[in-house]
């Protein structure tokens, strides 16, 4: 509530100021269309409009951004891109290669982005040394969510290793609970696979496999072990998982039907909406074996070249607003993620967010901060799709061979490079 009241004051005060002589229009293409995301996007709009600019909302719902990217490509090809678009990871580099992105170097220098952001994030936001995108938040993918009441009833202990994870799953299953709530969709299968890979390969091996796409790592014994663990995990998922949405799986843990869920921190928004308290009604643990590491997924707005000077000013003011403390606090409290600014005051955030920020800083300093493959940060969408195909086919075939799957993984990635 503090963040909301501060933002309201900021908006109210800004409205009283004289409109900028260089007020322009800023059109923003995004897919923040549900619940807290929409509230946060609406607040960003108000903050920009309070500076005298006109906001043109271009929200495209559905498909985790696929539909929005289709629309963006059509607009860009016709020479009429929006001022800003929600683009992330390696896709930023692809748009940069087309020569369509505007630089944000002046804003970045003014706000000292190089000091506020870890180098791993800076690299993603730049193209050929120029800032071309502004980061909105940081999601952590390698989380395990548990219902402590269910664990207590089953006599299970929150796990810190993969062996302990499967031991807990055995106890939950024996007590009549669904051990692991899961939705059988390719990206969810990919998220589980990624966390297992992060645990077994470690951050360095994970990077070799999915960022560098090193064949020896992709086909090695450790990757075979990852697929074997995925096969074992499949036995703890209920028969009705196929096609289930992630938030429905979260609901199973909230309602006490299941004990655990492997999911990024957007799952926290469901617990919050249900009136549950972090550290009391639910626990967030680093996925077993990934303590000290952090698989990141970052939402960002890439900026397109504009010919109108007033619109360019509005675009830069948008970037300044996104990186401001007030918006970073409000947006991330609604989204379940954490602010991207390393200097953010986290006192108004819950226990899971505070832990996430501490782990984010530690991982950034020690080499454990790695881009998520399953959420479009580590490799191109083509590589991601190839991995999803192999993983989902393996996951749904009880007789699949882990060693063969590792070979198929390497071949599938090579085919789309």
GROMACS .gro file of C-alpha atoms in nm:
model
  417
    1UNK     CA    1   0.000   0.000   0.000
    2UNK     CA    2   0.294   0.236   0.065
    3UNK     CA    3   0.402   0.201  -0.296
    4UNK     CA    4   0.051   0.277  -0.420
    5UNK     CA    5   0.015   0.590  -0.204
    6UNK     CA    6   0.358   0.719  -0.307
    7UNK     CA    7   0.273   0.666  -0.673
    8UNK     CA    8  -0.061   0.841  -0.630
    9UNK     CA    9   0.117   1.140  -0.478
   10UNK     CA   10   0.374   1.142  -0.757
   11UNK     CA   11   0.100   1.138  -1.019
   12UNK     CA   12  -0.102   1.408  -0.841
   13UNK     CA   13   0.198   1.639  -0.806
   14UNK     CA   14   0.304   1.585  -1.166
   15UNK     CA   15  -0.042   1.680  -1.289
   16UNK     CA   16  -0.008   2.019  -1.115
   17UNK     CA   17   0.314   2.095  -1.304
   18UNK     CA   18   0.298   2.284  -1.635
   19UNK     CA   19   0.286   2.052  -1.934
   20UNK     CA   20   0.618   1.998  -2.104
   21UNK     CA   21   0.682   2.215  -2.406
   22UNK     CA   22   0.808   1.902  -2.578
   23UNK     CA   23   0.514   1.677  -2.498
   24UNK     CA   24   0.486   1.389  -2.741
   25UNK     CA   25   0.313   1.059  -2.799
   26UNK     CA   26   0.449   0.724  -2.690
   27UNK     CA   27   0.295   0.406  -2.825
   28UNK     CA   28   0.378   0.096  -2.619
   29UNK     CA   29   0.327  -0.260  -2.744
   30UNK     CA   30   0.303  -0.508  -2.454
   31UNK     CA   31   0.118  -0.811  -2.324
   32UNK     CA   32   0.069  -0.706  -1.961
   33UNK     CA   33  -0.302  -0.776  -1.971
   34UNK     CA   34  -0.387  -0.981  -1.663
   35UNK     CA   35  -0.450  -0.880  -1.301
   36UNK     CA   36  -0.154  -0.714  -1.137
   37UNK     CA   37   0.027  -0.675  -1.470
   38UNK     CA   38  -0.252  -0.455  -1.607
   39UNK     CA   39  -0.262  -0.246  -1.289
   40UNK     CA   40   0.110  -0.188  -1.318
   41UNK     CA   41   0.089  -0.102  -1.689
   42UNK     CA   42  -0.196   0.141  -1.619
   43UNK     CA   43   0.018   0.311  -1.355
   44UNK     CA   44   0.308   0.344  -1.598
   45UNK     CA   45   0.065   0.509  -1.841
   46UNK     CA   46  -0.049   0.759  -1.574
   47UNK     CA   47   0.310   0.845  -1.480
   48UNK     CA   48   0.399   0.912  -1.843
   49UNK     CA   49   0.080   1.112  -1.908
   50UNK     CA   50   0.147   1.317  -1.593
   51UNK     CA   51   0.461   1.443  -1.767
   52UNK     CA   52   0.242   1.590  -2.043
   53UNK     CA   53   0.284   1.310  -2.296
   54UNK     CA   54   0.012   1.110  -2.468
   55UNK     CA   55   0.020   0.734  -2.409
   56UNK     CA   56  -0.111   0.511  -2.687
   57UNK     CA   57  -0.172   0.167  -2.537
   58UNK     CA   58  -0.106  -0.125  -2.769
   59UNK     CA   59  -0.183  -0.429  -2.555
   60UNK     CA   60  -0.190  -0.766  -2.733
   61UNK     CA   61  -0.310  -1.049  -2.511
   62UNK     CA   62  -0.231  -1.418  -2.538
   63UNK     CA   63   0.044  -1.664  -2.608
   64UNK     CA   64   0.313  -1.528  -2.376
   65UNK     CA   65   0.400  -1.261  -2.632
   66UNK     CA   66   0.386  -1.464  -2.954
   67UNK     CA   67   0.080  -1.277  -3.078
   68UNK     CA   68   0.239  -0.943  -2.988
   69UNK     CA   69   0.557  -1.029  -3.180
   70UNK     CA   70   0.353  -1.118  -3.490
   71UNK     CA   71   0.186  -0.777  -3.478
   72UNK     CA   72   0.519  -0.603  -3.416
   73UNK     CA   73   0.683  -0.765  -3.718
   74UNK     CA   74   0.397  -0.651  -3.941
   75UNK     CA   75   0.425  -0.294  -3.811
   76UNK     CA   76   0.804  -0.285  -3.839
   77UNK     CA   77   0.806  -0.420  -4.195
   78UNK     CA   78   0.561  -0.149  -4.297
   79UNK     CA   79   0.791   0.117  -4.148
   80UNK     CA   80   0.554   0.208  -3.866
   81UNK     CA   81   0.687   0.052  -3.543
   82UNK     CA   82   0.562   0.165  -3.199
   83UNK     CA   83   0.786   0.379  -2.979
   84UNK     CA   84   0.845   0.089  -2.742
   85UNK     CA   85   0.775  -0.283  -2.745
   86UNK     CA   86   0.804  -0.557  -2.488
   87UNK     CA   87   1.101  -0.753  -2.628
   88UNK     CA   88   1.341  -0.966  -2.426
   89UNK     CA   89   1.663  -1.160  -2.429
   90UNK     CA   90   1.837  -1.250  -2.757
   91UNK     CA   91   1.541  -1.110  -2.952
   92UNK     CA   92   1.670  -0.761  -2.863
   93UNK     CA   93   1.990  -0.840  -3.054
   94UNK     CA   94   1.792  -0.961  -3.355
   95UNK     CA   95   1.597  -0.634  -3.371
   96UNK     CA   96   1.921  -0.442  -3.325
   97UNK     CA   97   2.073  -0.616  -3.627
   98UNK     CA   98   1.786  -0.483  -3.838
   99UNK     CA   99   1.894  -0.129  -3.750
  100UNK     CA  100   1.552  -0.037  -3.609
  101UNK     CA  101   1.634   0.030  -3.243
  102UNK     CA  102   1.705   0.371  -3.089
  103UNK     CA  103   1.979   0.423  -2.831
  104UNK     CA  104   1.906   0.520  -2.472
  105UNK     CA  105   2.263   0.612  -2.383
  106UNK     CA  106   2.182   0.965  -2.262
  107UNK     CA  107   1.911   0.842  -2.025
  108UNK     CA  108   2.131   0.554  -1.909
  109UNK     CA  109   2.421   0.789  -1.834
  110UNK     CA  110   2.192   1.035  -1.652
  111UNK     CA  111   2.044   0.760  -1.430
  112UNK     CA  112   2.374   0.566  -1.405
  113UNK     CA  113   2.236   0.235  -1.533
  114UNK     CA  114   2.586   0.086  -1.549
  115UNK     CA  115   2.607   0.126  -1.170
  116UNK     CA  116   2.248   0.024  -1.094
  117UNK     CA  117   2.240  -0.296  -1.303
  118UNK     CA  118   2.457  -0.607  -1.281
  119UNK     CA  119   2.678  -0.658  -1.590
  120UNK     CA  120   2.481  -0.970  -1.691
  121UNK     CA  121   2.168  -0.753  -1.728
  122UNK     CA  122   2.355  -0.467  -1.896
  123UNK     CA  123   2.473  -0.707  -2.169
  124UNK     CA  124   2.115  -0.806  -2.250
  125UNK     CA  125   1.995  -0.444  -2.274
  126UNK     CA  126   2.272  -0.329  -2.509
  127UNK     CA  127   2.333  -0.379  -2.879
  128UNK     CA  128   2.689  -0.317  -3.000
  129UNK     CA  129   2.763  -0.116  -2.686
  130UNK     CA  130   2.451   0.101  -2.696
  131UNK     CA  131   2.156   0.075  -2.459
  132UNK     CA  132   1.852  -0.001  -2.676
  133UNK     CA  133   1.614  -0.141  -2.412
  134UNK     CA  134   1.514  -0.065  -2.055
  135UNK     CA  135   1.468  -0.354  -1.806
  136UNK     CA  136   1.143  -0.360  -1.612
  137UNK     CA  137   1.197  -0.642  -1.362
  138UNK     CA  138   1.375  -0.966  -1.276
  139UNK     CA  139   1.195  -1.297  -1.243
  140UNK     CA  140   1.366  -1.594  -1.082
  141UNK     CA  141   1.283  -1.924  -1.253
  142UNK     CA  142   1.453  -2.173  -1.018
  143UNK     CA  143   1.200  -2.167  -0.734
  144UNK     CA  144   1.028  -2.452  -0.552
  145UNK     CA  145   0.699  -2.360  -0.383
  146UNK     CA  146   0.574  -2.576  -0.097
  147UNK     CA  147   0.272  -2.593   0.130
  148UNK     CA  148   0.418  -2.642   0.482
  149UNK     CA  149   0.088  -2.773   0.622
  150UNK     CA  150   0.083  -3.051   0.363
  151UNK     CA  151   0.448  -3.128   0.435
  152UNK     CA  152   0.373  -3.151   0.807
  153UNK     CA  153   0.080  -3.389   0.752
  154UNK     CA  154   0.299  -3.611   0.533
  155UNK     CA  155   0.597  -3.599   0.768
  156UNK     CA  156   0.809  -3.455   0.485
  157UNK     CA  157   1.102  -3.216   0.516
  158UNK     CA  158   1.162  -2.917   0.285
  159UNK     CA  159   1.435  -3.037   0.047
  160UNK     CA  160   1.774  -2.881  -0.022
  161UNK     CA  161   1.912  -3.154  -0.254
  162UNK     CA  162   1.760  -3.357  -0.536
  163UNK     CA  163   1.777  -3.673  -0.322
  164UNK     CA  164   1.584  -3.493  -0.049
  165UNK     CA  165   1.340  -3.363  -0.310
  166UNK     CA  166   1.251  -3.713  -0.426
  167UNK     CA  167   1.240  -3.837  -0.065
  168UNK     CA  168   0.987  -3.563   0.017
  169UNK     CA  169   0.789  -3.653  -0.296
  170UNK     CA  170   0.773  -4.017  -0.180
  171UNK     CA  171   0.634  -3.914   0.160
  172UNK     CA  172   0.377  -3.680   0.006
  173UNK     CA  173   0.263  -3.948  -0.236
  174UNK     CA  174   0.243  -4.211   0.037
  175UNK     CA  175   0.026  -3.975   0.246
  176UNK     CA  176  -0.224  -3.944  -0.039
  177UNK     CA  177  -0.123  -3.603  -0.173
  178UNK     CA  178  -0.019  -3.511  -0.525
  179UNK     CA  179   0.353  -3.467  -0.472
  180UNK     CA  180   0.420  -3.221  -0.755
  181UNK     CA  181   0.155  -2.994  -0.907
  182UNK     CA  182   0.229  -2.949  -1.276
  183UNK     CA  183   0.067  -2.834  -1.597
  184UNK     CA  184   0.147  -3.046  -1.900
  185UNK     CA  185   0.233  -2.766  -2.143
  186UNK     CA  186   0.565  -2.745  -2.333
  187UNK     CA  187   0.688  -2.432  -2.156
  188UNK     CA  188   0.606  -2.581  -1.815
  189UNK     CA  189   0.781  -2.907  -1.905
  190UNK     CA  190   1.073  -2.690  -2.019
  191UNK     CA  191   1.077  -2.500  -1.690
  192UNK     CA  192   1.102  -2.822  -1.489
  193UNK     CA  193   1.372  -2.954  -1.723
  194UNK     CA  194   1.566  -2.629  -1.692
  195UNK     CA  195   1.564  -2.636  -1.312
  196UNK     CA  196   1.682  -2.998  -1.310
  197UNK     CA  197   1.957  -2.906  -1.556
  198UNK     CA  198   2.059  -2.606  -1.342
  199UNK     CA  199   2.078  -2.835  -1.038
  200UNK     CA  200   2.272  -3.120  -1.200
  201UNK     CA  201   2.497  -2.928  -1.443
  202UNK     CA  202   2.560  -2.629  -1.217
  203UNK     CA  203   2.565  -2.271  -1.349
  204UNK     CA  204   2.879  -2.317  -1.559
  205UNK     CA  205   2.756  -2.638  -1.721
  206UNK     CA  206   2.412  -2.483  -1.772
  207UNK     CA  207   2.571  -2.192  -1.959
  208UNK     CA  208   2.782  -2.423  -2.173
  209UNK     CA  209   2.476  -2.626  -2.269
  210UNK     CA  210   2.217  -2.359  -2.339
  211UNK     CA  211   2.402  -2.033  -2.405
  212UNK     CA  212   2.711  -2.169  -2.580
  213UNK     CA  213   2.525  -2.482  -2.701
  214UNK     CA  214   2.836  -2.696  -2.651
  215UNK     CA  215   2.771  -3.040  -2.802
  216UNK     CA  216   2.988  -3.228  -2.552
  217UNK     CA  217   2.786  -3.082  -2.264
  218UNK     CA  218   2.453  -3.141  -2.438
  219UNK     CA  219   2.530  -3.511  -2.494
  220UNK     CA  220   2.739  -3.574  -2.181
  221UNK     CA  221   2.669  -3.800  -1.883
  222UNK     CA  222   2.535  -3.510  -1.674
  223UNK     CA  223   2.272  -3.429  -1.936
  224UNK     CA  224   2.171  -3.796  -1.946
  225UNK     CA  225   2.132  -3.768  -1.568
  226UNK     CA  226   1.906  -3.463  -1.617
  227UNK     CA  227   1.674  -3.659  -1.846
  228UNK     CA  228   1.675  -3.955  -1.604
  229UNK     CA  229   1.572  -3.720  -1.320
  230UNK     CA  230   1.297  -3.574  -1.541
  231UNK     CA  231   1.168  -3.923  -1.609
  232UNK     CA  232   1.166  -4.003  -1.238
  233UNK     CA  233   0.987  -3.676  -1.158
  234UNK     CA  234   0.711  -3.766  -1.406
  235UNK     CA  235   0.598  -4.040  -1.165
  236UNK     CA  236   0.498  -3.784  -0.901
  237UNK     CA  237   0.260  -3.587  -1.126
  238UNK     CA  238  -0.112  -3.664  -1.139
  239UNK     CA  239  -0.280  -3.816  -1.444
  240UNK     CA  240  -0.481  -3.500  -1.518
  241UNK     CA  241  -0.180  -3.270  -1.569
  242UNK     CA  242  -0.204  -3.253  -1.949
  243UNK     CA  243  -0.291  -2.903  -2.068
  244UNK     CA  244  -0.336  -2.761  -1.716
  245UNK     CA  245  -0.249  -2.391  -1.680
  246UNK     CA  246   0.031  -2.304  -1.440
  247UNK     CA  247  -0.196  -2.100  -1.211
  248UNK     CA  248  -0.432  -2.397  -1.174
  249UNK     CA  249  -0.134  -2.604  -1.062
  250UNK     CA  250  -0.044  -2.333  -0.812
  251UNK     CA  251  -0.403  -2.347  -0.687
  252UNK     CA  252  -0.360  -2.719  -0.611
  253UNK     CA  253  -0.074  -2.637  -0.374
  254UNK     CA  254  -0.263  -2.344  -0.220
  255UNK     CA  255  -0.568  -2.567  -0.159
  256UNK     CA  256  -0.360  -2.841   0.003
  257UNK     CA  257  -0.417  -3.100  -0.270
  258UNK     CA  258  -0.050  -3.098  -0.369
  259UNK     CA  259   0.269  -3.042  -0.176
  260UNK     CA  260   0.505  -2.875  -0.425
  261UNK     CA  261   0.526  -2.681  -0.749
  262UNK     CA  262   0.832  -2.603  -0.962
  263UNK     CA  263   0.765  -2.259  -1.109
  264UNK     CA  264   0.906  -1.908  -1.144
  265UNK     CA  265   0.819  -1.633  -0.900
  266UNK     CA  266   0.510  -1.522  -1.093
  267UNK     CA  267   0.346  -1.808  -0.900
  268UNK     CA  268   0.370  -1.589  -0.591
  269UNK     CA  269   0.099  -1.359  -0.728
  270UNK     CA  270  -0.151  -1.647  -0.692
  271UNK     CA  271  -0.057  -1.700  -0.325
  272UNK     CA  272  -0.088  -1.325  -0.262
  273UNK     CA  273  -0.427  -1.310  -0.434
  274UNK     CA  274  -0.542  -1.596  -0.207
  275UNK     CA  275  -0.448  -1.390   0.099
  276UNK     CA  276  -0.157  -1.615   0.193
  277UNK     CA  277   0.159  -1.494   0.369
  278UNK     CA  278   0.509  -1.584   0.253
  279UNK     CA  279   0.709  -1.776   0.512
  280UNK     CA  280   0.393  -1.876   0.698
  281UNK     CA  281   0.127  -2.017   0.463
  282UNK     CA  282   0.380  -2.109   0.195
  283UNK     CA  283   0.753  -2.137   0.153
  284UNK     CA  284   0.974  -2.042  -0.140
  285UNK     CA  285   1.294  -2.241  -0.172
  286UNK     CA  286   1.570  -2.226  -0.428
  287UNK     CA  287   1.513  -2.536  -0.640
  288UNK     CA  288   1.714  -2.815  -0.469
  289UNK     CA  289   2.076  -2.808  -0.578
  290UNK     CA  290   2.062  -2.452  -0.716
  291UNK     CA  291   2.128  -2.261  -0.395
  292UNK     CA  292   2.354  -1.966  -0.473
  293UNK     CA  293   2.245  -1.967  -0.838
  294UNK     CA  294   1.975  -1.765  -1.009
  295UNK     CA  295   1.810  -1.837  -1.346
  296UNK     CA  296   1.675  -1.502  -1.461
  297UNK     CA  297   1.391  -1.393  -1.685
  298UNK     CA  298   1.371  -1.019  -1.751
  299UNK     CA  299   1.085  -0.821  -1.901
  300UNK     CA  300   1.212  -0.522  -2.097
  301UNK     CA  301   1.096  -0.250  -2.332
  302UNK     CA  302   1.303  -0.203  -2.649
  303UNK     CA  303   1.288   0.141  -2.810
  304UNK     CA  304   1.242   0.196  -3.184
  305UNK     CA  305   1.385   0.482  -3.388
  306UNK     CA  306   1.146   0.776  -3.418
  307UNK     CA  307   1.167   1.078  -3.649
  308UNK     CA  308   0.953   1.314  -3.440
  309UNK     CA  309   1.159   1.498  -3.174
  310UNK     CA  310   0.868   1.538  -2.930
  311UNK     CA  311   0.787   1.167  -2.954
  312UNK     CA  312   1.153   1.089  -2.899
  313UNK     CA  313   1.143   1.297  -2.579
  314UNK     CA  314   0.834   1.102  -2.465
  315UNK     CA  315   1.019   0.779  -2.537
  316UNK     CA  316   1.315   0.884  -2.321
  317UNK     CA  317   1.082   0.993  -2.040
  318UNK     CA  318   0.919   0.650  -2.058
  319UNK     CA  319   1.260   0.487  -2.006
  320UNK     CA  320   1.337   0.719  -1.712
  321UNK     CA  321   1.003   0.634  -1.552
  322UNK     CA  322   1.049   0.258  -1.590
  323UNK     CA  323   1.387   0.274  -1.413
  324UNK     CA  324   1.254   0.500  -1.136
  325UNK     CA  325   1.227   0.364  -0.781
  326UNK     CA  326   0.853   0.425  -0.753
  327UNK     CA  327   0.754   0.232  -1.062
  328UNK     CA  328   1.006  -0.046  -0.993
  329UNK     CA  329   0.850  -0.096  -0.650
  330UNK     CA  330   0.487  -0.087  -0.760
  331UNK     CA  331   0.524  -0.301  -1.072
  332UNK     CA  332   0.724  -0.575  -0.905
  333UNK     CA  333   0.500  -0.600  -0.601
  334UNK     CA  334   0.214  -0.668  -0.841
  335UNK     CA  335   0.407  -0.903  -1.070
  336UNK     CA  336   0.577  -1.123  -0.810
  337UNK     CA  337   0.919  -1.035  -0.950
  338UNK     CA  338   1.191  -0.815  -0.800
  339UNK     CA  339   1.320  -0.472  -0.908
  340UNK     CA  340   1.610  -0.471  -1.150
  341UNK     CA  341   1.783  -0.186  -0.963
  342UNK     CA  342   2.048  -0.316  -0.724
  343UNK     CA  343   1.995  -0.018  -0.490
  344UNK     CA  344   1.620  -0.071  -0.444
  345UNK     CA  345   1.482  -0.048  -0.090
  346UNK     CA  346   1.321  -0.390  -0.033
  347UNK     CA  347   1.169  -0.320   0.310
  348UNK     CA  348   0.811  -0.309   0.174
  349UNK     CA  349   0.851  -0.641  -0.013
  350UNK     CA  350   0.761  -0.984   0.128
  351UNK     CA  351   1.004  -1.247   0.256
  352UNK     CA  352   1.029  -1.431  -0.078
  353UNK     CA  353   1.112  -1.112  -0.271
  354UNK     CA  354   1.371  -1.010  -0.013
  355UNK     CA  355   1.534  -1.353  -0.036
  356UNK     CA  356   1.521  -1.333  -0.414
  357UNK     CA  357   1.698  -0.996  -0.419
  358UNK     CA  358   1.969  -1.118  -0.182
  359UNK     CA  359   2.024  -1.427  -0.398
  360UNK     CA  360   2.019  -1.214  -0.715
  361UNK     CA  361   2.302  -0.995  -0.584
  362UNK     CA  362   2.505  -1.293  -0.460
  363UNK     CA  363   2.463  -1.480  -0.788
  364UNK     CA  364   2.556  -1.171  -0.992
  365UNK     CA  365   2.879  -1.137  -0.793
  366UNK     CA  366   2.973  -1.504  -0.803
  367UNK     CA  367   2.891  -1.633  -1.151
  368UNK     CA  368   2.566  -1.802  -1.056
  369UNK     CA  369   2.342  -1.555  -1.243
  370UNK     CA  370   2.241  -1.727  -1.567
  371UNK     CA  371   1.976  -1.656  -1.834
  372UNK     CA  372   1.669  -1.881  -1.845
  373UNK     CA  373   1.639  -2.099  -2.153
  374UNK     CA  374   1.273  -2.187  -2.094
  375UNK     CA  375   1.177  -1.819  -2.076
  376UNK     CA  376   1.359  -1.681  -2.377
  377UNK     CA  377   1.673  -1.534  -2.222
  378UNK     CA  378   1.949  -1.784  -2.305
  379UNK     CA  379   1.901  -1.853  -2.675
  380UNK     CA  380   1.687  -1.776  -2.977
  381UNK     CA  381   1.321  -1.874  -2.996
  382UNK     CA  382   1.422  -2.140  -3.250
  383UNK     CA  383   1.659  -2.309  -3.006
  384UNK     CA  384   1.402  -2.278  -2.727
  385UNK     CA  385   1.136  -2.441  -2.947
  386UNK     CA  386   1.371  -2.725  -3.043
  387UNK     CA  387   1.444  -2.794  -2.675
  388UNK     CA  388   1.074  -2.786  -2.584
  389UNK     CA  389   0.994  -3.041  -2.857
  390UNK     CA  390   1.255  -3.289  -2.734
  391UNK     CA  391   1.172  -3.239  -2.365
  392UNK     CA  392   0.793  -3.267  -2.403
  393UNK     CA  393   0.816  -3.576  -2.625
  394UNK     CA  394   1.048  -3.738  -2.372
  395UNK     CA  395   0.835  -3.635  -2.075
  396UNK     CA  396   0.523  -3.792  -2.225
  397UNK     CA  397   0.687  -4.122  -2.322
  398UNK     CA  398   0.737  -4.348  -2.017
  399UNK     CA  399   0.967  -4.577  -2.219
  400UNK     CA  400   1.192  -4.300  -2.352
  401UNK     CA  401   1.568  -4.349  -2.322
  402UNK     CA  402   1.754  -4.065  -2.139
  403UNK     CA  403   2.077  -4.125  -2.332
  404UNK     CA  404   1.897  -4.110  -2.665
  405UNK     CA  405   1.713  -3.796  -2.552
  406UNK     CA  406   2.044  -3.616  -2.486
  407UNK     CA  407   2.158  -3.702  -2.839
  408UNK     CA  408   1.825  -3.580  -2.979
  409UNK     CA  409   1.861  -3.256  -2.781
  410UNK     CA  410   2.201  -3.179  -2.934
  411UNK     CA  411   2.079  -3.270  -3.285
  412UNK     CA  412   1.763  -3.058  -3.252
  413UNK     CA  413   1.960  -2.751  -3.137
  414UNK     CA  414   2.218  -2.795  -3.413
  415UNK     CA  415   1.941  -2.817  -3.674
  416UNK     CA  416   1.809  -2.467  -3.594
  417UNK     CA  417   2.138  -2.285  -3.548
   0.00000   0.00000   0.00000
